[in-house]
Tab-separated table of C-alpha atoms in Angstrom:
chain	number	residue	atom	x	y	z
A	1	UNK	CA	0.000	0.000	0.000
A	2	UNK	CA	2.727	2.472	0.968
A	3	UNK	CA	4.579	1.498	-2.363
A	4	UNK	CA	1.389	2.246	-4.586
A	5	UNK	CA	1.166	5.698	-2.882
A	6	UNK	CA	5.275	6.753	-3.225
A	7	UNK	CA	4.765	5.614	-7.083
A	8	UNK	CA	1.624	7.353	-7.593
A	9	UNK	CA	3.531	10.347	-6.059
A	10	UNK	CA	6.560	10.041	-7.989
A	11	UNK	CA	4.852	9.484	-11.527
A	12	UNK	CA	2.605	12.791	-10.446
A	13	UNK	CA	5.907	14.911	-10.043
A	14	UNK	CA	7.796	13.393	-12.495
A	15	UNK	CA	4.708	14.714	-15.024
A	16	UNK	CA	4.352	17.800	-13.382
A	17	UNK	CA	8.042	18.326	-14.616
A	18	UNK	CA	7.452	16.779	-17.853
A	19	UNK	CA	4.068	19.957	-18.364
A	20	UNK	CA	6.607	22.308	-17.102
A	21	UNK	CA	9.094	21.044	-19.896
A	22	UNK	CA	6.375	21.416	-22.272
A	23	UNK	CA	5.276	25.125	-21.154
A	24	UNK	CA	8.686	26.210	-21.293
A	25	UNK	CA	9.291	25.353	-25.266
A	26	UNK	CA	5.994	27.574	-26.074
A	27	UNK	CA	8.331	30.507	-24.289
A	28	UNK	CA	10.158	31.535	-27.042
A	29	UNK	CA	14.105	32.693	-27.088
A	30	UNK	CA	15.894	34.601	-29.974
A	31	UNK	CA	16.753	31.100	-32.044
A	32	UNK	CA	14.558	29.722	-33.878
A	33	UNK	CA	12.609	26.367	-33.463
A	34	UNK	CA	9.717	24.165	-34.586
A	35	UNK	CA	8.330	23.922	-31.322
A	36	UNK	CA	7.451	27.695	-31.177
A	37	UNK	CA	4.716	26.950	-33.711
A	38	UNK	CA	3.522	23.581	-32.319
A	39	UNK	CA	0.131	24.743	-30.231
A	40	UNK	CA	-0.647	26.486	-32.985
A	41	UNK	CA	-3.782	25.397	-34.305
A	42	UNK	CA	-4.984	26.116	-38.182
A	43	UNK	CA	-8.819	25.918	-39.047
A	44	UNK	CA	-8.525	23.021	-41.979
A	45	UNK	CA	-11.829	22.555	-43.572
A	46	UNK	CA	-13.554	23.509	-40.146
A	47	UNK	CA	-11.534	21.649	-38.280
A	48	UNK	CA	-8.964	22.885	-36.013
A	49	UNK	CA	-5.713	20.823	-36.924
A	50	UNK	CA	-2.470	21.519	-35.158
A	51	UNK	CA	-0.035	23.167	-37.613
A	52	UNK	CA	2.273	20.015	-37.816
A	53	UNK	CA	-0.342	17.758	-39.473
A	54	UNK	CA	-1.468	20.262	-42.451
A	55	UNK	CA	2.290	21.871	-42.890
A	56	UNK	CA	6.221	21.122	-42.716
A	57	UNK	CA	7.871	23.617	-40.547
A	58	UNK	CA	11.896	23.500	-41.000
A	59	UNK	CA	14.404	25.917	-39.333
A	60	UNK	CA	16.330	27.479	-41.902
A	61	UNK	CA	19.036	29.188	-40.069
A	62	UNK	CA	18.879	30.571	-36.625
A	63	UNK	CA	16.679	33.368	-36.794
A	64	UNK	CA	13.939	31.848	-39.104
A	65	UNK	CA	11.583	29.065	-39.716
A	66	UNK	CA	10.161	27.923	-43.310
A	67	UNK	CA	6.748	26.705	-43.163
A	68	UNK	CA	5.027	24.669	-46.069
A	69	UNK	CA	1.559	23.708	-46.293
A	70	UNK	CA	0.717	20.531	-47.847
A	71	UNK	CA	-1.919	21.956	-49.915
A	72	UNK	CA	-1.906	25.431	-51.804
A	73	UNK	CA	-5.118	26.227	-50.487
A	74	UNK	CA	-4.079	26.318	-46.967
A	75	UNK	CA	-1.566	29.346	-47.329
A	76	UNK	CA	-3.947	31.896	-46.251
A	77	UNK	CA	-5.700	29.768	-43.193
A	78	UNK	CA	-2.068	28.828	-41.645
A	79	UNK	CA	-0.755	32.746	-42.723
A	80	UNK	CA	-3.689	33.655	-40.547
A	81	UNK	CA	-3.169	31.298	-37.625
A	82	UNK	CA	0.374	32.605	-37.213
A	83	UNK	CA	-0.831	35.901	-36.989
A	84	UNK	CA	-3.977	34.972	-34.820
A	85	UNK	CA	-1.453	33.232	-32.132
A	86	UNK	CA	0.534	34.608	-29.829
A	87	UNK	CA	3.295	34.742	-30.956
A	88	UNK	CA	3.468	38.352	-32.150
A	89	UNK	CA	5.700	37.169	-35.218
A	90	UNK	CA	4.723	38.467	-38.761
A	91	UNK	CA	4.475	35.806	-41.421
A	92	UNK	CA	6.033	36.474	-45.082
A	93	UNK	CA	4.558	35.049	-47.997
A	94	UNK	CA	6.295	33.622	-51.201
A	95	UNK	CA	4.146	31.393	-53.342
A	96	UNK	CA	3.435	27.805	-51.062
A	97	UNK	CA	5.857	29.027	-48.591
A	98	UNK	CA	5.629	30.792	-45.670
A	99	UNK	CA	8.949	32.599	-43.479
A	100	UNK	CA	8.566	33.885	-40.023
A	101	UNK	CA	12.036	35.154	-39.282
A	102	UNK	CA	12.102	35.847	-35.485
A	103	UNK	CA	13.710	39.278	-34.247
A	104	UNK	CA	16.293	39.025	-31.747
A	105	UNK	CA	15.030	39.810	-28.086
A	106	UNK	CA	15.515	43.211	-26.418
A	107	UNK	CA	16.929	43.338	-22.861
A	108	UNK	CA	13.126	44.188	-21.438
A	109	UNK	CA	11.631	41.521	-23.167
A	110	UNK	CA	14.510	39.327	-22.142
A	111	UNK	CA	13.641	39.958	-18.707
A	112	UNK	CA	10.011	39.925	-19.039
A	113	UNK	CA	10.460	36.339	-19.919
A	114	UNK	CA	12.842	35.459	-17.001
A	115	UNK	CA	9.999	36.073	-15.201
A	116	UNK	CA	7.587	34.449	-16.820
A	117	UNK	CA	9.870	31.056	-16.617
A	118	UNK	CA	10.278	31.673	-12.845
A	119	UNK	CA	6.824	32.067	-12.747
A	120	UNK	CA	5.693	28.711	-14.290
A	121	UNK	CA	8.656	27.124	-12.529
A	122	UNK	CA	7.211	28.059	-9.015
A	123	UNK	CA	3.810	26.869	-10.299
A	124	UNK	CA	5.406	23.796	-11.161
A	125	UNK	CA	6.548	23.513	-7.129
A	126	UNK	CA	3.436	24.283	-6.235
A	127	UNK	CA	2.528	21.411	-7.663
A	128	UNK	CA	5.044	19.242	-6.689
A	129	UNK	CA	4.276	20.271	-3.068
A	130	UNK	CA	0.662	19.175	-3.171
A	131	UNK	CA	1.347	16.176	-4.337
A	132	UNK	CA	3.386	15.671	-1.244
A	133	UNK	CA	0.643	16.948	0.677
A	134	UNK	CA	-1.388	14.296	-0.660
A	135	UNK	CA	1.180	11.408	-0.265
A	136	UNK	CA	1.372	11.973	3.102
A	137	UNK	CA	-2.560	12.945	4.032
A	138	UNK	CA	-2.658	9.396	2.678
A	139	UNK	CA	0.113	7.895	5.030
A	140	UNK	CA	-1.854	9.964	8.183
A	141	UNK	CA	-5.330	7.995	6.578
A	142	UNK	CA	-3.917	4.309	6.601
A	143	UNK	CA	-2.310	5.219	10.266
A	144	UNK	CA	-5.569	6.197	11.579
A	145	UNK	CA	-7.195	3.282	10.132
A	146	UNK	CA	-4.702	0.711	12.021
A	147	UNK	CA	-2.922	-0.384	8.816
A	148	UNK	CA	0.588	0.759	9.167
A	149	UNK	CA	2.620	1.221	12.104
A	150	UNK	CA	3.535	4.662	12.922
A	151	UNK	CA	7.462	3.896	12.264
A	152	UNK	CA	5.835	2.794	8.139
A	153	UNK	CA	4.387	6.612	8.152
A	154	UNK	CA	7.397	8.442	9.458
A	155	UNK	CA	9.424	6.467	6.913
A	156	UNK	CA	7.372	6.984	4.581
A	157	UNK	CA	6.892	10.786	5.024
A	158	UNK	CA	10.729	11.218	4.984
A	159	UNK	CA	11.061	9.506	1.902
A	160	UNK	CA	8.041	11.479	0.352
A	161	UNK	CA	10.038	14.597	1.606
A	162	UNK	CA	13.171	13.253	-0.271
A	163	UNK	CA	11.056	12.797	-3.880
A	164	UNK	CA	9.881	16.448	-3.539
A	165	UNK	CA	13.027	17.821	-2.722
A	166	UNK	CA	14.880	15.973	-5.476
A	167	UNK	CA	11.624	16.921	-7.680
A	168	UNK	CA	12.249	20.479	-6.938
A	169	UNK	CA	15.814	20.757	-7.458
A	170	UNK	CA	15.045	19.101	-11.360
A	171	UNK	CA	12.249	22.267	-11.494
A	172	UNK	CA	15.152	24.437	-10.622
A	173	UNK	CA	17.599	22.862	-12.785
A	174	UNK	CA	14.872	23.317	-16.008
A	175	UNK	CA	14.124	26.903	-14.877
A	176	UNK	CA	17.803	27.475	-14.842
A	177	UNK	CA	18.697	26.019	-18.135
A	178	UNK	CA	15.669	28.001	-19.873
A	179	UNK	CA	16.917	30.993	-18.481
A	180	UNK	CA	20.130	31.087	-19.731
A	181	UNK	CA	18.709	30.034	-22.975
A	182	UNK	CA	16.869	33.360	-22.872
A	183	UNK	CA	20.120	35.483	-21.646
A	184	UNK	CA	22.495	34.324	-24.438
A	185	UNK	CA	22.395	36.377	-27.098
């Protein structure tokens, strides 16, 4: 039982990490990358598609990406989605193919984003921390209930306590990386 409830824990933080992962890729720095256009979603024959399945999006260099729809008609609709998201990146038309080049970041904007990232990174501990709220409010449950021994919940709360804090030192560690991803120019 107290097995089931440290892996239930662990596979909860180790996702919450994972979404934070995800979140931070949508944060865009001054290179380019395929992933800033990924949650963008194009309206394909009333549909909503993501952009992936109706285009190829290549980086070109490091300040641009080359997007090509499968089908000529669908120029316009994924133009339009690019400018819809947000992004705030101007789409340039030639023919079937469509360049975003992406503008290098001012200092403000730099800094803006620093804070967004430590934002979504203390979110992320948030997180973490109620799951360890949870993990042990479970423990406290099967000790009231006569099932484990007090010794089993004390254990079990310290190694609880040593998932979060190795869960929130990763956090810190993808925080830190994404930041200095932003700061290099």
């Amino acid at each position: 039982m107290l097995n089931e409830i440290k892996k239930d824990a662990q596979a909860r933080m180790l996702k919450s990490i994972d979404a934070l992962r995800h979140t931070l890729t949508k944060i865009r720095t001054g290179r380019a990358t395929s992933a800033l256009v990924d949650h963008i979603k194009v309206n394909y024959y009333g549909s909503d598609m993501p952009l992936a399945q109706v285009a190829s999006v290549a980086v070109t260099d490091a300040r641009s990406l080359t997007i090509t729809p499968w089908e000529k008609p669908m120029v316009a609709a994924v133009e339009k989605a690019i400018i819809n998201s947000d992004l705030g990146l101007t789409p340039t038309t030639a023919g079937t193919t469509i360049r975003i080049n992406i503008p290098a970041l001012t200092e403000d904007r730099r800094k803006e984003l620093s804070k967004a990232v430590h934002g979504e990174g203390e979110d992320t501990k948030v997180a973490i921390r109620n799951i360890r709220r949870d993990a042990n409010q479970h423990a406290k449950d099967l000790l009231k209930e006569k099932k484990i021994t007090e010794d089993e919940a004390a254990r079990q709360d310290d190694e609880i306590q040593k998932m979060t804090d190795k869960a929130i030192k990763d956090v810190d560690e993808v925080v830190k990386l994404k930041e200095q991803e932003l700061m290099s120019v």
